[in-house]
PDB file of C-alpha atoms in Angstrom:
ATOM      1  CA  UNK Z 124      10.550  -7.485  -1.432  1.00 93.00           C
ATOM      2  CA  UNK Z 125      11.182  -4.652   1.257  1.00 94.00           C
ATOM      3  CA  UNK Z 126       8.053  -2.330   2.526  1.00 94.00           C
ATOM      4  CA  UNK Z 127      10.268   0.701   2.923  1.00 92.00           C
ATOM      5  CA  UNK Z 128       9.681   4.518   2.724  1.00 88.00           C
ATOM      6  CA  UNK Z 129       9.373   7.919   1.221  1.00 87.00           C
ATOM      7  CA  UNK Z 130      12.657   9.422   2.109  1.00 81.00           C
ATOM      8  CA  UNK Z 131      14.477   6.586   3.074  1.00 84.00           C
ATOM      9  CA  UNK Z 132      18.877   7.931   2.794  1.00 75.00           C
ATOM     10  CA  UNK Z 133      17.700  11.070   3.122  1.00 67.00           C
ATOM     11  CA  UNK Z 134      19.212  12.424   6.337  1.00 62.00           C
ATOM     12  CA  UNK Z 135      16.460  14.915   7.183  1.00 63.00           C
ATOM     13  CA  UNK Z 136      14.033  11.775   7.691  1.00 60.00           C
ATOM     14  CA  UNK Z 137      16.818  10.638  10.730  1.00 56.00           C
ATOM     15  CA  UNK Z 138      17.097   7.728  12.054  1.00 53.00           C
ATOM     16  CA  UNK Z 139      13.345   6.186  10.663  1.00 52.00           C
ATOM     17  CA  UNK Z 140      14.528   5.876   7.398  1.00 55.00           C
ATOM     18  CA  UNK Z 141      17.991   4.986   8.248  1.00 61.00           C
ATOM     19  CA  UNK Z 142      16.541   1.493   9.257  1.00 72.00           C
ATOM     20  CA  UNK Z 143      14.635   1.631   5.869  1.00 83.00           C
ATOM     21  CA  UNK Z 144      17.996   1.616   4.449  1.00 85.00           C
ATOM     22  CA  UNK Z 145      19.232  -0.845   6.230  1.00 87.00           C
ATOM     23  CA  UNK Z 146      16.379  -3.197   5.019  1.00 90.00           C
ATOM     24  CA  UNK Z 147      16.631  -1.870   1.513  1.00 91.00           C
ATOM     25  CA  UNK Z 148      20.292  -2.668   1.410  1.00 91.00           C
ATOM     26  CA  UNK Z 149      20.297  -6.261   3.184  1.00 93.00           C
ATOM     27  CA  UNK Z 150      17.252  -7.222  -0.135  1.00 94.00           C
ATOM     28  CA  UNK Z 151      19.521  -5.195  -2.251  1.00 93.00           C
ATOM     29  CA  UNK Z 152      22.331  -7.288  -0.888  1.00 94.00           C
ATOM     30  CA  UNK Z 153      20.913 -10.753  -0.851  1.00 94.00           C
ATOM     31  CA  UNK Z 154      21.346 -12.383  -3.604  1.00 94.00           C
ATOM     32  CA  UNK Z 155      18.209 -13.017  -4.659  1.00 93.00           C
ATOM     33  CA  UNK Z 156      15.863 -11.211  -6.844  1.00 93.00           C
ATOM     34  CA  UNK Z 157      14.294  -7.719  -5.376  1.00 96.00           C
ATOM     35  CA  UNK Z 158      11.705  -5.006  -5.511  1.00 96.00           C
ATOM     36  CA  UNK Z 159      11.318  -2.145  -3.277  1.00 96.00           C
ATOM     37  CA  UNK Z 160       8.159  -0.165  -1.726  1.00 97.00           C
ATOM     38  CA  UNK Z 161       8.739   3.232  -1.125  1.00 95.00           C
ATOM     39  CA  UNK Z 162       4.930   4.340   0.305  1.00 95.00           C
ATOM     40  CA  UNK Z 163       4.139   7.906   0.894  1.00 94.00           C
ATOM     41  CA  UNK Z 164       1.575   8.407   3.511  1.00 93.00           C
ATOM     42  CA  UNK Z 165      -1.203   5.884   4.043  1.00 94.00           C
ATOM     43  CA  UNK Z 166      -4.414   7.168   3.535  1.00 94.00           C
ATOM     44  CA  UNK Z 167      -5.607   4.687   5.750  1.00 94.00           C
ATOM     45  CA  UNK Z 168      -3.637   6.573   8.807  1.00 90.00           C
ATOM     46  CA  UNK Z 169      -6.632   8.665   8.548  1.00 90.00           C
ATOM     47  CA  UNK Z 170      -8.853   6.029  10.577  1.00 90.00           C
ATOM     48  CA  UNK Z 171      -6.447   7.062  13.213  1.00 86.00           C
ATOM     49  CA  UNK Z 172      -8.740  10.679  13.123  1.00 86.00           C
ATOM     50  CA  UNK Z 173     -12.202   9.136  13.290  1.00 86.00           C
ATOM     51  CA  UNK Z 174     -13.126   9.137  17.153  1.00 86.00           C
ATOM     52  CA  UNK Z 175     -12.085  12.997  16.948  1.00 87.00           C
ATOM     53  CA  UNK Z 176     -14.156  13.642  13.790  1.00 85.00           C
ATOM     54  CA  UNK Z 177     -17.318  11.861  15.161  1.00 86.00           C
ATOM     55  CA  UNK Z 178     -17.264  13.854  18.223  1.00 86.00           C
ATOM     56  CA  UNK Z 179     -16.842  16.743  16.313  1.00 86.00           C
ATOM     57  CA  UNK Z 180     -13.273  18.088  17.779  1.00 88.00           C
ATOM     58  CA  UNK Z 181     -10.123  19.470  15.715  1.00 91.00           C
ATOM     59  CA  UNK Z 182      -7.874  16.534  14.578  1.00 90.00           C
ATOM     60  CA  UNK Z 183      -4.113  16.981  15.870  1.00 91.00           C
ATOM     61  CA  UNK Z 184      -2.466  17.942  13.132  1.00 93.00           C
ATOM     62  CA  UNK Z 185       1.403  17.129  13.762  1.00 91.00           C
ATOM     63  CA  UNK Z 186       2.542  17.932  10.012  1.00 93.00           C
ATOM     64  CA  UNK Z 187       1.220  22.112   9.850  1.00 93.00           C
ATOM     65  CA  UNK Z 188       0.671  22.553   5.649  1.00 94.00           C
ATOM     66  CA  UNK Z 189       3.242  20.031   4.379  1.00 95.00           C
ATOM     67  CA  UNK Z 190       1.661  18.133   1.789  1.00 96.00           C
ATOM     68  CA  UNK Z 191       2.111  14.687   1.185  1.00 95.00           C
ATOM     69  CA  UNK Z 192       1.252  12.028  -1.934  1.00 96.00           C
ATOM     70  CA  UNK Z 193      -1.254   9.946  -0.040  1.00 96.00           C
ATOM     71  CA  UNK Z 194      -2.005   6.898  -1.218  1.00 97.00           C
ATOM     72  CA  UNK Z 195      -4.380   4.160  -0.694  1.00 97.00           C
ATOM     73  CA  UNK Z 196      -3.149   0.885   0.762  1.00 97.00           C
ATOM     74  CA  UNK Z 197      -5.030  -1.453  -1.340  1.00 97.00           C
ATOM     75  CA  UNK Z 198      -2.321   0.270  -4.235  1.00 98.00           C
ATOM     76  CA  UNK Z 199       0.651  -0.831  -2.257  1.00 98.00           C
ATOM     77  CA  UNK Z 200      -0.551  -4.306  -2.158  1.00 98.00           C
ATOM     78  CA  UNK Z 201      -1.669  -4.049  -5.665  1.00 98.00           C
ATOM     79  CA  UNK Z 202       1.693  -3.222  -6.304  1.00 98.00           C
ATOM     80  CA  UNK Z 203       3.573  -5.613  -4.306  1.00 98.00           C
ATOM     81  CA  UNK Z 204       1.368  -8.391  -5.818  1.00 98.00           C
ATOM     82  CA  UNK Z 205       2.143  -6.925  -9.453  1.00 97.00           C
ATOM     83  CA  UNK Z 206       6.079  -7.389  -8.528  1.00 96.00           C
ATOM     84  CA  UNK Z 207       6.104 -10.230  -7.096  1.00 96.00           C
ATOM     85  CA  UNK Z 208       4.307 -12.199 -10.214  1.00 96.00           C
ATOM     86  CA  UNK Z 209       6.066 -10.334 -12.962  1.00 96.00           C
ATOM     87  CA  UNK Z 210      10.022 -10.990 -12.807  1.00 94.00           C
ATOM     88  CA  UNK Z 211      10.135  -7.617 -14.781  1.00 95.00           C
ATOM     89  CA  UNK Z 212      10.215  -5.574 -11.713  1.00 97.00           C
ATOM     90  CA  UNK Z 213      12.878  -6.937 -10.290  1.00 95.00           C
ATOM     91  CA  UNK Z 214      16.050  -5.040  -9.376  1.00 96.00           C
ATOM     92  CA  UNK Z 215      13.566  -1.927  -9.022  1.00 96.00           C
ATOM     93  CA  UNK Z 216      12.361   1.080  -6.269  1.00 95.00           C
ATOM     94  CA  UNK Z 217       9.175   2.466  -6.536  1.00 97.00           C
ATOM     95  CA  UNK Z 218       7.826   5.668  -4.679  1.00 95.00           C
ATOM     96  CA  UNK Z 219       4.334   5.257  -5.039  1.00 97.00           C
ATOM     97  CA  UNK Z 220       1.857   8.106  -4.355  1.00 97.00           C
ATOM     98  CA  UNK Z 221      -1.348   9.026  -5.273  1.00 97.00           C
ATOM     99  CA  UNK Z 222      -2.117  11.383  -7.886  1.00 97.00           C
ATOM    100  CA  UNK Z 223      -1.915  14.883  -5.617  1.00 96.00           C
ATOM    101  CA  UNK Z 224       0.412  15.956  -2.800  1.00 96.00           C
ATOM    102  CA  UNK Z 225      -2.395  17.117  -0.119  1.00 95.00           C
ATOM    103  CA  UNK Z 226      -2.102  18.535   3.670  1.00 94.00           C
ATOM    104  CA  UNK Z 227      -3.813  17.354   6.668  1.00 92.00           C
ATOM    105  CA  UNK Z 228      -5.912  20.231   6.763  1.00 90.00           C
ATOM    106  CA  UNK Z 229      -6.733  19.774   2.805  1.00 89.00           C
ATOM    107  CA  UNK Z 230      -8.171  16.162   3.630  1.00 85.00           C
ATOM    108  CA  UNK Z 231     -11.618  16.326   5.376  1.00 72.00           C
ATOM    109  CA  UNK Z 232     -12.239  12.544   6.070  1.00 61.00           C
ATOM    110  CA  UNK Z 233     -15.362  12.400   3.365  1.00 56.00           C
ATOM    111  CA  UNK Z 234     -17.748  14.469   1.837  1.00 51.00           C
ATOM    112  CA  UNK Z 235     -19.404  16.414   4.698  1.00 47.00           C
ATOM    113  CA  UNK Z 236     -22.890  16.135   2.617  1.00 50.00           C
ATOM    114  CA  UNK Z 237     -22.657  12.548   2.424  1.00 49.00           C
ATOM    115  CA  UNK Z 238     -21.290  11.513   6.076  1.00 49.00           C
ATOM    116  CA  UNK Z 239     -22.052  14.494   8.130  1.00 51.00           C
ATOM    117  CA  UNK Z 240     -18.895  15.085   9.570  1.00 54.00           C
ATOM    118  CA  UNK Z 241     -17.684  18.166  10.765  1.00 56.00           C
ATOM    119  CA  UNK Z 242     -14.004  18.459   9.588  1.00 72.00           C
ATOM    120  CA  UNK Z 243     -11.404  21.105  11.035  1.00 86.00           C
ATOM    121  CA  UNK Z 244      -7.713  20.774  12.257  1.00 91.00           C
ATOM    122  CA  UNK Z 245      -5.519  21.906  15.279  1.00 93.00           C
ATOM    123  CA  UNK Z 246      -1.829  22.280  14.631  1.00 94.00           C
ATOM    124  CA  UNK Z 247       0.550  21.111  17.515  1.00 93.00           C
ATOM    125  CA  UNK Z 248       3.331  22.799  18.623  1.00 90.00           C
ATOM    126  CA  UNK Z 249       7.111  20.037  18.132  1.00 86.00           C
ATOM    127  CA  UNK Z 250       6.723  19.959  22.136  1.00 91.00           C
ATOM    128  CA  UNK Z 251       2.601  19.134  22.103  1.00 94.00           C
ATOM    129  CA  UNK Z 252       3.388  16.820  19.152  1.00 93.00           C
ATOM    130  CA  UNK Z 253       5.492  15.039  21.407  1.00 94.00           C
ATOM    131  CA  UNK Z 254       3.260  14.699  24.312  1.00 94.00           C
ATOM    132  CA  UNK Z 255       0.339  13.553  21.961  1.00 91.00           C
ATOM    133  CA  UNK Z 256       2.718  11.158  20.672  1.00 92.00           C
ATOM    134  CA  UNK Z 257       3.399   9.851  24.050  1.00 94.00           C
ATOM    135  CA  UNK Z 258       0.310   9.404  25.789  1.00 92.00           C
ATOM    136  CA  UNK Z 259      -2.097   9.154  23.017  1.00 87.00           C
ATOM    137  CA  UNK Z 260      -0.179   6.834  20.587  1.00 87.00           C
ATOM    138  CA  UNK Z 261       2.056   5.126  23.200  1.00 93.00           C
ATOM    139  CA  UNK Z 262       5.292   5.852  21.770  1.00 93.00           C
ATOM    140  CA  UNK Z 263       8.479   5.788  23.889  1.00 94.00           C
ATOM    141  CA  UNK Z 264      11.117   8.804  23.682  1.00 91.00           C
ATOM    142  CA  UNK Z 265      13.091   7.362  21.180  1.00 88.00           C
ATOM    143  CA  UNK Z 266      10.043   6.184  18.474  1.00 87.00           C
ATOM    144  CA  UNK Z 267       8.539   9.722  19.671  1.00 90.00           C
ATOM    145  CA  UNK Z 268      11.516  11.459  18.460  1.00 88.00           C
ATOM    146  CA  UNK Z 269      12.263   9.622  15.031  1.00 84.00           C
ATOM    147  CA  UNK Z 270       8.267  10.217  14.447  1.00 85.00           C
ATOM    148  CA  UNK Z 271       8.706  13.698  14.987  1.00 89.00           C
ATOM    149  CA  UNK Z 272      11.785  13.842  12.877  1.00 86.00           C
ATOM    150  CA  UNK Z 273       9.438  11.816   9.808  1.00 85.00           C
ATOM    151  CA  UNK Z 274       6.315  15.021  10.303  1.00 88.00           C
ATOM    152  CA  UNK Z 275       9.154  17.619   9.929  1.00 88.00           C
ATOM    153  CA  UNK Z 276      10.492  16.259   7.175  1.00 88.00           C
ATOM    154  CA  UNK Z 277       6.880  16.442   5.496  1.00 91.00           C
ATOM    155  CA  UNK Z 278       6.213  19.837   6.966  1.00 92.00           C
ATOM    156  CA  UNK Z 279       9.243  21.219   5.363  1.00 91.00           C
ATOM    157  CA  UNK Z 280       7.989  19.962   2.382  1.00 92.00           C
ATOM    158  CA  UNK Z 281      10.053  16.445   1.547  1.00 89.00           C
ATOM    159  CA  UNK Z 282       7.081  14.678   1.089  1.00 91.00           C
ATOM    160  CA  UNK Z 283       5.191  16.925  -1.251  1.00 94.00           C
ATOM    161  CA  UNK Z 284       5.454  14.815  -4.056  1.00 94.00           C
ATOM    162  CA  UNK Z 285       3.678  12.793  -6.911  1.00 97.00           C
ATOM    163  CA  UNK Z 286       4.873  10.070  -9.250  1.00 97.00           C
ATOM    164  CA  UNK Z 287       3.831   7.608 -11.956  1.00 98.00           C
ATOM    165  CA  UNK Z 288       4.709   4.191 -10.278  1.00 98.00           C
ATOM    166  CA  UNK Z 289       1.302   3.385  -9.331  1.00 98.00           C
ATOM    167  CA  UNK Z 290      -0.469   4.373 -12.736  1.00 98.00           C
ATOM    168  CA  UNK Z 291       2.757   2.278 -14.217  1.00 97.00           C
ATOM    169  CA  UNK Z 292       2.248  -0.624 -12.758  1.00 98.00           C
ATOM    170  CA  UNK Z 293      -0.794  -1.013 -12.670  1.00 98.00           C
ATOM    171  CA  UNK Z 294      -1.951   0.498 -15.509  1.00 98.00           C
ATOM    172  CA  UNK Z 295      -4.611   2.853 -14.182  1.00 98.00           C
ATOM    173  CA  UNK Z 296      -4.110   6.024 -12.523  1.00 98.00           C
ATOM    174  CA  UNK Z 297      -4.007   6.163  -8.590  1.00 98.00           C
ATOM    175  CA  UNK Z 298      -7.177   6.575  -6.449  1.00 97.00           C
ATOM    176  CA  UNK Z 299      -7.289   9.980  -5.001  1.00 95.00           C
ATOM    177  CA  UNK Z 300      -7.224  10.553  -1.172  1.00 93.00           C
ATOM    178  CA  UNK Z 301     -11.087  12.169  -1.601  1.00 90.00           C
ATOM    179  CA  UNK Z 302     -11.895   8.229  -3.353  1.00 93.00           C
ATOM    180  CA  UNK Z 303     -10.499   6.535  -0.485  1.00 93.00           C
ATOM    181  CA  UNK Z 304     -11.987   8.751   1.993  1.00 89.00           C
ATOM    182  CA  UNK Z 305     -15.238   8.191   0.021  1.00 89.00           C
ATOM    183  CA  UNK Z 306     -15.019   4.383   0.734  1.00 91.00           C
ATOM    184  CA  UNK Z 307     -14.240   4.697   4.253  1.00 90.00           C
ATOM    185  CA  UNK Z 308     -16.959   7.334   5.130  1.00 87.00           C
ATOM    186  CA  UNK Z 309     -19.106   5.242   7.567  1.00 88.00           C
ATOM    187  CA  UNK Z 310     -15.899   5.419   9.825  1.00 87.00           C
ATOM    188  CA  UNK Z 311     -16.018   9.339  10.214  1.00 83.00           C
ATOM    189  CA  UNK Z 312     -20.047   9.377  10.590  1.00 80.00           C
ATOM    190  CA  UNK Z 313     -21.297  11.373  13.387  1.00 70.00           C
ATOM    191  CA  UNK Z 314     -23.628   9.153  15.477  1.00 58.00           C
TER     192      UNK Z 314
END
């Protein structure tokens, strides 16, 4: 089984999903039986906006309006264990999303009535993307720069998209990003 993801061989995703490929290619290539993960965006890189929400700042938003199928990571593992104990989804790529293609800014982290956050966005300029990626995140030039090649790719719009995988395999529709937010609300709750 390869973790892999959305966009991987497409060349406006650069050099990220060009080592997808690779992966998908050596499991592909193996010999042995295979199933691969395409995730869209994990709703759990939301945590990752928490501090800022709590103190009641803008999150960075690195991505402008592109939307993006966000899905819960407790489907992707769901998923994975589905494949891996049914031999019938073998030789197979799934894209798995949830059930709408949202933007950052159309995500507040949970219901303001029920956590209290405040919720609002600031959009970073490529060059202040890179920076934030830099010092805040840690990233060197080179992981700064395929990252930044992965958010334009969703903010022109090549990760705006929804499929059935999830409700296929596991034969209920996907959890929404507003159910996962839901679940993770004491995370986001002003002190």
């Amino acid at each position: 089984m390869k973790l892999s993801a959305v966009g991987t061989g497409d060349p406006e995703v650069g050099r990220f999903g060009g080592r997808h490929q690779d992966g998908e290619r050596a499991v592909r290539e193996s010999g042995g039986a295979w199933t691969v993960l395409r995730p869209s965006s994990f709703a759990s890189d939301s945590l990752g906006w928490a501090a800022a929400v709590r103190a009641g700042e803008p999150v960075p938003n690195l991505t402008g309006d592109g939307a993006s199928g966000v899905i819960d990571p407790h489907e992707i593992a769901e998923v994975a264990v589905a494949a891996l104990l049914d031999a019938g989804h073998g030789g197979r790529t799934y894209t798995l999303t949830g059930p709408e293609a949202i933007s950052v800014p159309a995500r507040p982290p949970s219901s303001p009535r029920s956590s209290g956050a405040r919720w609002g966005t600031r959009d970073l300029t490529p060059d202040e993307a890179r920076t934030f990626l830099r010092t805040v995140w840690g990233f060197d030039d080179t992981r700064a720069g395929d990252a930044l090649a992965g958010m334009r790719y969703v903010r022109d719009g090549g990760n705006a998209l929804v499929t059935e995988d999830v409700p296929r395999v596991l034969g209920r529709p996907a959890r929404s990003f507003r159910q996962w937010a839901e679940d993770h609300q004491g995370a986001f709750r002003a002190a």
